[in-house]
Tab-separated table of C-alpha atoms in Angstrom:
chain	number	residue	atom	x	y	z
E	19	MET	CA	109.322	91.281	91.599
E	20	ASN	CA	107.332	87.987	92.243
E	21	GLY	CA	104.762	87.460	94.839
E	22	CYS	CA	101.718	85.359	95.861
E	23	PHE	CA	98.754	85.534	98.053
E	24	VAL	CA	98.628	83.034	101.000
E	25	CYS	CA	95.396	82.038	102.873
E	26	LYS	CA	93.884	79.011	104.419
E	27	GLU	CA	91.384	77.361	102.243
E	28	GLY	CA	87.959	79.183	102.766
E	29	GLY	CA	89.691	82.080	104.419
E	30	ARG	CA	89.127	85.818	104.205
E	31	LEU	CA	91.650	86.870	101.672
E	32	HIS	CA	89.198	88.387	99.252
E	33	TYR	CA	87.298	90.040	102.033
E	34	THR	CA	90.281	92.031	102.945
E	35	TYR	CA	91.824	92.577	99.677
E	36	GLY	CA	88.468	93.521	97.923
E	37	ASN	CA	87.303	96.472	96.154
E	38	GLY	CA	90.303	96.729	93.790
E	39	ARG	CA	93.212	95.893	96.160
E	40	HIS	CA	93.831	92.479	94.844
E	41	GLU	CA	93.953	93.916	91.303
E	42	THR	CA	96.266	96.801	92.610
E	43	ILE	CA	98.784	94.366	93.780
E	44	CYS	CA	98.561	92.180	90.690
E	45	GLU	CA	99.323	95.186	88.631
E	46	ARG	CA	102.748	95.915	90.534
E	47	LEU	CA	103.976	92.330	90.816
E	48	ASN	CA	104.212	89.209	88.884
E	49	MET	CA	101.686	87.285	91.148
E	50	CYS	CA	101.077	83.500	91.220
E	51	PRO	CA	97.581	83.184	89.658
E	52	ASP	CA	96.234	80.990	92.467
E	53	ILE	CA	95.880	81.762	96.132
E	54	ILE	CA	98.484	79.610	97.954
E	55	THR	CA	96.686	77.221	100.621
E	56	GLU	CA	97.780	74.615	102.937
E	57	HIS	CA	96.839	72.045	100.337
E	58	ASN	CA	98.408	73.242	97.032
E	59	LEU	CA	102.057	73.941	97.849
E	60	GLU	CA	103.388	70.824	95.847
E	61	GLN	CA	101.202	71.935	92.793
E	62	HIS	CA	102.948	75.254	92.873
E	63	ARG	CA	106.515	74.153	94.007
E	64	ALA	CA	108.263	75.572	90.842
E	65	ALA	CA	106.655	78.984	90.887
E	66	LEU	CA	106.973	79.459	94.588
E	67	ARG	CA	110.806	79.010	94.425
E	68	SER	CA	110.926	82.497	92.918
E	69	VAL	CA	108.555	84.270	94.997
E	70	ASP	CA	109.945	87.434	96.801
E	71	VAL	CA	106.945	88.614	98.805
E	72	ILE	CA	103.718	87.118	100.291
E	73	PHE	CA	100.466	89.108	100.948
E	74	CYS	CA	98.230	87.666	103.490
E	75	THR	CA	95.600	88.501	106.027
E	76	TRP	CA	93.614	86.571	108.806
E	77	ASP	CA	93.793	82.803	108.181
E	78	MET	CA	97.302	82.921	107.204
E	79	VAL	CA	98.984	79.436	106.697
E	80	PRO	CA	101.309	78.702	109.515
E	81	PHE	CA	104.195	77.358	107.655
E	82	SER	CA	106.985	75.594	109.417
E	83	PHE	CA	110.773	76.476	109.097
E	84	SER	CA	111.411	73.552	106.858
E	85	GLN	CA	108.394	74.296	104.615
E	86	LEU	CA	109.692	77.906	104.093
E	87	SER	CA	113.114	76.483	103.266
E	88	GLU	CA	111.683	73.896	100.872
E	89	PHE	CA	108.999	75.958	99.178
E	90	PHE	CA	109.949	79.608	99.459
E	91	PRO	CA	113.790	79.881	99.284
E	92	SER	CA	113.691	83.280	97.831
E	93	LEU	CA	111.122	84.788	100.082
E	94	LYS	CA	112.299	88.098	101.521
E	95	ALA	CA	109.127	89.721	103.143
E	96	VAL	CA	105.467	89.015	104.190
E	97	PHE	CA	102.915	91.756	104.268
E	98	TYR	CA	100.089	90.779	106.666
E	99	ALA	CA	96.870	92.726	106.282
E	100	ALA	CA	95.575	92.184	109.927
E	101	GLY	CA	96.944	92.539	113.536
E	102	SER	CA	98.736	89.808	115.538
E	103	VAL	CA	101.321	87.783	113.776
E	104	GLN	CA	102.130	85.654	116.776
E	105	TYR	CA	100.499	82.569	115.449
E	106	PHE	CA	102.720	82.435	112.261
E	107	ALA	CA	105.694	84.725	112.194
E	108	ARG	CA	108.504	83.124	113.996
E	109	PRO	CA	109.518	80.645	111.438
E	110	PHE	CA	109.653	83.410	108.958
E	111	MET	CA	111.729	85.686	111.216
E	112	ASP	CA	114.038	82.714	111.980
E	113	ARG	CA	114.781	82.569	108.237
E	114	GLY	CA	115.532	86.192	108.120
E	115	ILE	CA	112.344	86.985	106.314
E	116	ARG	CA	110.911	90.408	107.226
E	117	VAL	CA	107.340	90.519	108.415
E	118	SER	CA	105.152	93.588	108.302
E	119	SER	CA	101.569	93.752	109.863
E	120	ALA	CA	98.873	96.254	109.925
E	121	TRP	CA	98.898	96.066	113.731
E	122	GLN	CA	99.214	99.904	114.012
E	123	THR	CA	96.237	100.467	111.720
E	124	MET	CA	94.288	97.731	113.336
E	125	ALA	CA	94.633	99.420	116.721
E	126	ARG	CA	92.525	102.521	115.909
E	127	PRO	CA	89.127	100.851	115.487
E	128	VAL	CA	89.695	98.732	118.436
E	129	ALA	CA	90.752	101.663	120.663
E	130	GLU	CA	87.370	103.607	119.564
E	131	PHE	CA	85.338	100.681	120.338
E	132	THR	CA	86.996	100.183	123.659
E	133	VAL	CA	86.495	103.890	124.615
E	134	ALA	CA	82.828	103.627	123.555
E	135	MET	CA	82.400	100.589	125.971
E	136	ILE	CA	84.171	102.452	128.626
E	137	THR	CA	81.800	105.271	128.434
E	138	LEU	CA	78.778	102.929	128.242
E	139	ALA	CA	80.146	100.832	131.326
E	140	ASN	CA	80.740	103.928	133.339
E	141	LYS	CA	77.184	105.010	132.909
E	142	GLY	CA	75.748	101.544	133.304
E	143	ALA	CA	74.064	101.836	129.952
E	144	LEU	CA	73.500	98.270	129.206
E	145	PRO	CA	72.262	97.035	132.772
E	146	ALA	CA	70.033	100.149	132.562
E	147	MET	CA	68.613	99.171	129.342
E	148	ARG	CA	67.845	95.569	130.447
E	149	ARG	CA	66.244	96.798	133.560
E	150	TYR	CA	64.161	99.424	131.554
E	151	GLN	CA	62.982	96.602	129.275
E	152	THR	CA	62.173	94.080	132.061
E	153	GLN	CA	61.089	96.358	134.789
E	154	SER	CA	60.447	100.055	134.400
E	155	MET	CA	62.114	103.429	133.624
E	156	ALA	CA	62.126	104.278	137.361
E	157	GLU	CA	63.916	101.133	138.297
E	158	SER	CA	66.324	101.797	135.371
E	159	ASN	CA	67.107	105.333	136.622
E	160	LYS	CA	68.079	103.908	139.965
E	161	LEU	CA	71.225	102.383	138.335
E	162	THR	CA	72.179	105.456	136.238
E	163	ARG	CA	71.480	108.044	139.121
E	164	LEU	CA	72.461	106.128	142.238
E	165	VAL	CA	74.947	103.173	141.261
E	166	TYR	CA	77.011	103.842	138.157
E	167	PRO	CA	79.205	107.069	138.354
E	168	GLY	CA	79.509	108.198	134.793
E	169	THR	CA	82.565	109.684	133.485
E	170	TYR	CA	83.543	112.569	135.582
E	171	GLN	CA	86.736	111.961	137.866
E	172	THR	CA	86.056	108.136	137.454
E	173	ALA	CA	89.030	105.820	137.749
E	174	VAL	CA	89.608	103.989	134.631
E	175	GLY	CA	92.130	101.060	134.435
E	176	ILE	CA	94.206	100.081	131.360
E	177	LEU	CA	95.986	96.894	131.268
E	178	GLY	CA	98.820	96.998	128.650
E	179	ALA	CA	100.160	100.077	126.946
E	180	GLY	CA	100.905	98.438	123.507
E	181	ALA	CA	99.591	99.571	120.351
E	182	ILE	CA	95.896	99.364	121.275
E	183	GLY	CA	96.268	100.211	124.870
E	184	SER	CA	98.256	103.453	124.044
E	185	GLN	CA	95.534	104.650	121.726
E	186	VAL	CA	93.002	103.986	124.165
E	187	ILE	CA	94.957	106.147	126.659
E	188	GLN	CA	95.379	108.741	124.282
E	189	LEU	CA	91.582	108.894	123.367
E	190	LEU	CA	90.764	108.933	127.015
E	191	GLN	CA	92.980	111.963	127.670
E	192	ALA	CA	89.990	113.977	126.103
E	193	TYR	CA	87.742	112.639	129.036
E	194	PRO	CA	87.659	113.768	132.639
E	195	VAL	CA	88.804	110.343	133.957
E	196	ASP	CA	91.300	109.315	136.192
E	197	LEU	CA	93.703	106.849	134.353
E	198	MET	CA	95.575	103.979	136.093
E	199	VAL	CA	97.824	101.983	133.926
E	200	PHE	CA	99.361	98.599	134.406
E	201	ASP	CA	102.316	97.702	132.157
E	202	PRO	CA	105.458	96.270	133.436
E	203	PHE	CA	107.311	96.705	130.098
E	204	ILE	CA	106.659	100.359	129.411
E	205	THR	CA	109.669	102.569	129.132
E	206	PRO	CA	110.147	106.010	130.895
E	207	GLU	CA	110.133	107.514	127.311
E	208	LYS	CA	106.822	106.024	126.421
E	209	MET	CA	105.262	107.090	129.820
E	210	ARG	CA	106.191	110.659	129.201
E	211	GLY	CA	104.796	110.495	125.643
E	212	LEU	CA	101.503	109.219	126.929
E	213	GLY	CA	101.540	111.672	129.682
E	214	LEU	CA	101.871	109.089	132.553
E	215	ALA	CA	103.507	110.051	135.834
E	216	ARG	CA	103.472	106.422	136.973
E	217	THR	CA	102.183	102.956	136.503
E	218	TYR	CA	100.164	100.779	138.925
E	219	SER	CA	100.080	97.039	139.945
E	220	LEU	CA	97.233	94.853	138.758
E	221	GLU	CA	96.090	94.731	142.348
E	222	GLU	CA	95.979	98.478	142.490
E	223	VAL	CA	94.074	98.670	139.221
E	224	PHE	CA	91.416	96.138	140.158
E	225	SER	CA	90.856	97.539	143.776
E	226	SER	CA	90.520	101.096	142.514
E	227	CYS	CA	88.976	101.351	139.241
E	228	GLN	CA	85.524	101.608	138.160
E	229	THR	CA	86.292	100.099	134.710
E	230	ILE	CA	89.023	98.014	133.657
E	231	SER	CA	90.073	97.320	130.263
E	232	ASN	CA	92.395	94.545	129.016
E	233	HIS	CA	95.032	95.017	126.450
E	234	ILE	CA	97.813	92.813	127.705
E	235	ALA	CA	99.898	91.228	125.196
E	236	ASN	CA	98.800	87.514	124.385
E	237	ASN	CA	101.596	85.051	125.037
E	238	PRO	CA	102.202	81.931	127.262
E	239	GLN	CA	103.199	84.064	130.204
E	240	THR	CA	99.956	86.021	130.262
E	241	VAL	CA	97.489	83.057	130.116
E	242	GLY	CA	95.182	82.830	133.051
E	243	MET	CA	96.842	85.920	134.719
E	244	LEU	CA	93.443	87.513	135.188
E	245	ASN	CA	91.920	85.453	137.898
E	246	TYR	CA	89.574	85.457	140.980
E	247	ASP	CA	92.061	87.112	143.260
E	248	LEU	CA	91.896	90.109	140.968
E	249	PHE	CA	88.039	90.164	139.979
E	250	ALA	CA	87.139	89.727	143.632
E	251	ARG	CA	88.934	93.065	144.281
E	252	MET	CA	86.593	94.998	141.953
E	253	ASN	CA	83.995	97.288	143.658
E	254	LYS	CA	80.358	96.212	143.762
E	255	HIS	CA	79.354	98.100	140.572
E	256	ALA	CA	82.836	97.983	138.593
E	257	ALA	CA	83.147	96.692	135.038
E	258	PHE	CA	85.645	94.609	133.281
E	259	ILE	CA	86.161	95.008	129.356
E	260	ASN	CA	88.118	92.624	127.317
E	261	THR	CA	88.862	93.492	123.684
E	262	GLY	CA	92.314	91.880	124.061
E	263	ARG	CA	92.498	88.078	124.268
E	264	GLY	CA	90.197	85.664	126.216
E	265	ALA	CA	93.006	83.151	127.279
E	266	GLN	CA	94.328	85.732	129.872
E	267	VAL	CA	90.959	85.469	131.722
E	268	VAL	CA	90.019	82.520	134.140
E	269	GLU	CA	86.554	82.338	132.765
E	270	ALA	CA	85.149	80.465	135.838
E	271	ASP	CA	86.881	83.138	138.141
E	272	LEU	CA	85.279	86.074	136.258
E	273	ALA	CA	81.851	84.242	136.236
E	274	ARG	CA	82.226	83.751	140.094
E	275	ALA	CA	82.939	87.377	140.752
E	276	LEU	CA	79.897	88.478	138.589
E	277	ARG	CA	77.634	86.246	140.370
E	278	GLU	CA	78.673	87.500	143.773
E	279	GLU	CA	78.064	91.017	143.030
E	280	PRO	CA	75.182	91.242	140.281
E	281	LEU	CA	75.933	95.052	139.592
E	282	ARG	CA	79.208	94.272	138.327
E	283	GLN	CA	79.583	94.325	134.565
E	284	ALA	CA	81.611	92.328	131.995
E	285	TYR	CA	81.841	93.447	128.330
E	286	LEU	CA	83.594	90.657	126.436
E	287	ASP	CA	84.419	91.086	122.638
E	288	VAL	CA	86.858	88.047	122.985
E	289	THR	CA	86.543	84.753	124.988
E	290	TRP	CA	88.590	81.588	125.066
E	291	PRO	CA	87.613	79.353	123.310
E	292	GLU	CA	86.011	81.455	120.686
E	293	PRO	CA	83.355	81.191	120.030
E	294	ILE	CA	82.453	80.971	123.629
E	295	ALA	CA	81.393	77.429	124.702
E	296	PRO	CA	77.563	76.864	124.718
E	297	ASP	CA	77.562	75.803	128.383
E	298	SER	CA	79.774	78.608	129.508
E	299	ALA	CA	78.614	80.318	132.796
E	300	LEU	CA	79.160	83.816	131.380
E	301	ARG	CA	76.459	83.089	128.672
E	302	GLN	CA	73.750	82.768	131.413
E	303	LEU	CA	74.830	85.843	133.507
E	304	PRO	CA	72.539	88.967	133.008
E	305	ASN	CA	75.505	91.240	133.747
E	306	VAL	CA	77.666	89.880	130.972
E	307	PHE	CA	77.517	91.512	127.459
E	308	ILE	CA	79.236	89.514	124.725
E	309	THR	CA	80.057	90.776	121.272
E	310	PRO	CA	81.492	88.477	118.536
E	311	HIS	CA	84.912	89.804	118.197
E	312	ILE	CA	83.829	92.937	116.438
E	313	ALA	CA	86.066	95.690	117.964
E	314	GLY	CA	88.316	95.535	115.085
E	315	TYR	CA	87.515	96.178	111.290
E	316	ALA	CA	84.147	95.401	109.697
E	317	ALA	CA	82.848	95.476	106.170
E	318	GLN	CA	84.604	97.978	103.832
E	319	GLU	CA	86.857	99.071	106.938
E	320	VAL	CA	89.148	96.042	106.357
E	321	ASN	CA	90.220	97.582	102.900
E	322	GLU	CA	92.388	100.011	105.088
E	323	LEU	CA	94.326	97.155	106.378
E	324	ALA	CA	95.038	96.008	102.707
E	325	ASP	CA	96.117	99.781	101.871
E	326	SER	CA	98.616	99.879	104.545
E	327	MET	CA	100.299	96.758	103.476
E	328	ILE	CA	100.348	98.020	99.750
E	329	GLU	CA	101.873	101.107	101.085
E	330	GLU	CA	104.271	99.070	103.105
E	331	PHE	CA	105.246	97.050	99.940
E	332	ASP	CA	106.008	100.270	98.087
E	333	ARG	CA	108.362	101.275	100.734
E	334	PHE	CA	109.954	97.839	100.557
E	335	SER	CA	110.257	97.755	96.895
E	336	LYS	CA	111.957	101.277	96.915
E	337	GLY	CA	114.445	100.230	99.571
E	338	LEU	CA	113.040	102.577	102.196
E	339	PRO	CA	112.583	101.875	106.040
E	340	LEU	CA	109.603	99.755	106.674
E	341	ALA	CA	106.959	101.674	108.704
E	342	ARG	CA	105.072	98.599	110.134
E	343	GLU	CA	107.703	95.931	110.730
E	344	VAL	CA	107.484	93.560	113.374
E	345	THR	CA	110.696	92.229	114.905
E	346	PRO	CA	111.416	89.296	116.948
E	347	ALA	CA	112.097	91.322	119.873
E	348	MET	CA	108.679	93.015	119.621
E	349	LEU	CA	107.055	89.671	119.622
E	350	GLU	CA	108.053	89.151	123.178
E	351	HIS	CA	105.575	91.865	124.246
E	352	MET	CA	102.980	92.159	121.497
E	353	ALA	CA	99.532	90.802	121.558
């Protein structure tokens, strides 16, 4: 079987397929010797005509339908060692090319990071840390003993019960919190599997929860859906966590709500644009905690993503059902 690696020039392919993963793939397939980028398609035109599968990761080249028809006429499957395929997958699917992604694998570290942030937010740990550093231990303790409730019987809102949201819900079932989930697309079967008796509206979640964590699918319909009307409903010391996508948040509205109630918190691992604009109001607020999109895999953890795609290729090559395939219907509701 013939294959190739595809990545934008200067991208992170070797980062993900490092520590022997690149070599493992080359041992199993007849691989194009060069990484295919946005600039060398013509150079490798002859070899690409017989390529059956592509291995890729973040920084995948978003080929058009016509480019796929012209340069990859034999392509049957794409193995994407990362999460969301929204930015490149549709032209492949329109040509009947199967796309597999490590989205389920990717969900685990994001869910673990999110639950850690929920715990810290419920305790007011980072505001307390800042107050301790700038004022005193006594002033810091006022936050943790009188303002922020901790975990016990605390209402936690989860926006979206997709791959990551579902894992967050499952992890939180070990905590004594009261879960309120918003997801207009969740099925009764999935609700039963997650132990949910009902779902809630966005207005109910923002009005009732101490901490709200965003995992809503990223698509044109969800851009800007988290706005001032919702953020203003948060209680005076509630927290908003975003490890999903930044475009769903109206940044100026979030900043306004945080200025109005300084004990509110925002934990943002994603922003829009990314990196966050230098003059963003959120960068100036002491109750905003921004991390550089680190909820997913880091360092050697990324090799698990490559391993999952090697396993998926093995299933494909043996004619077995794919375990991580993304279908066109799934794209409608996925991040």
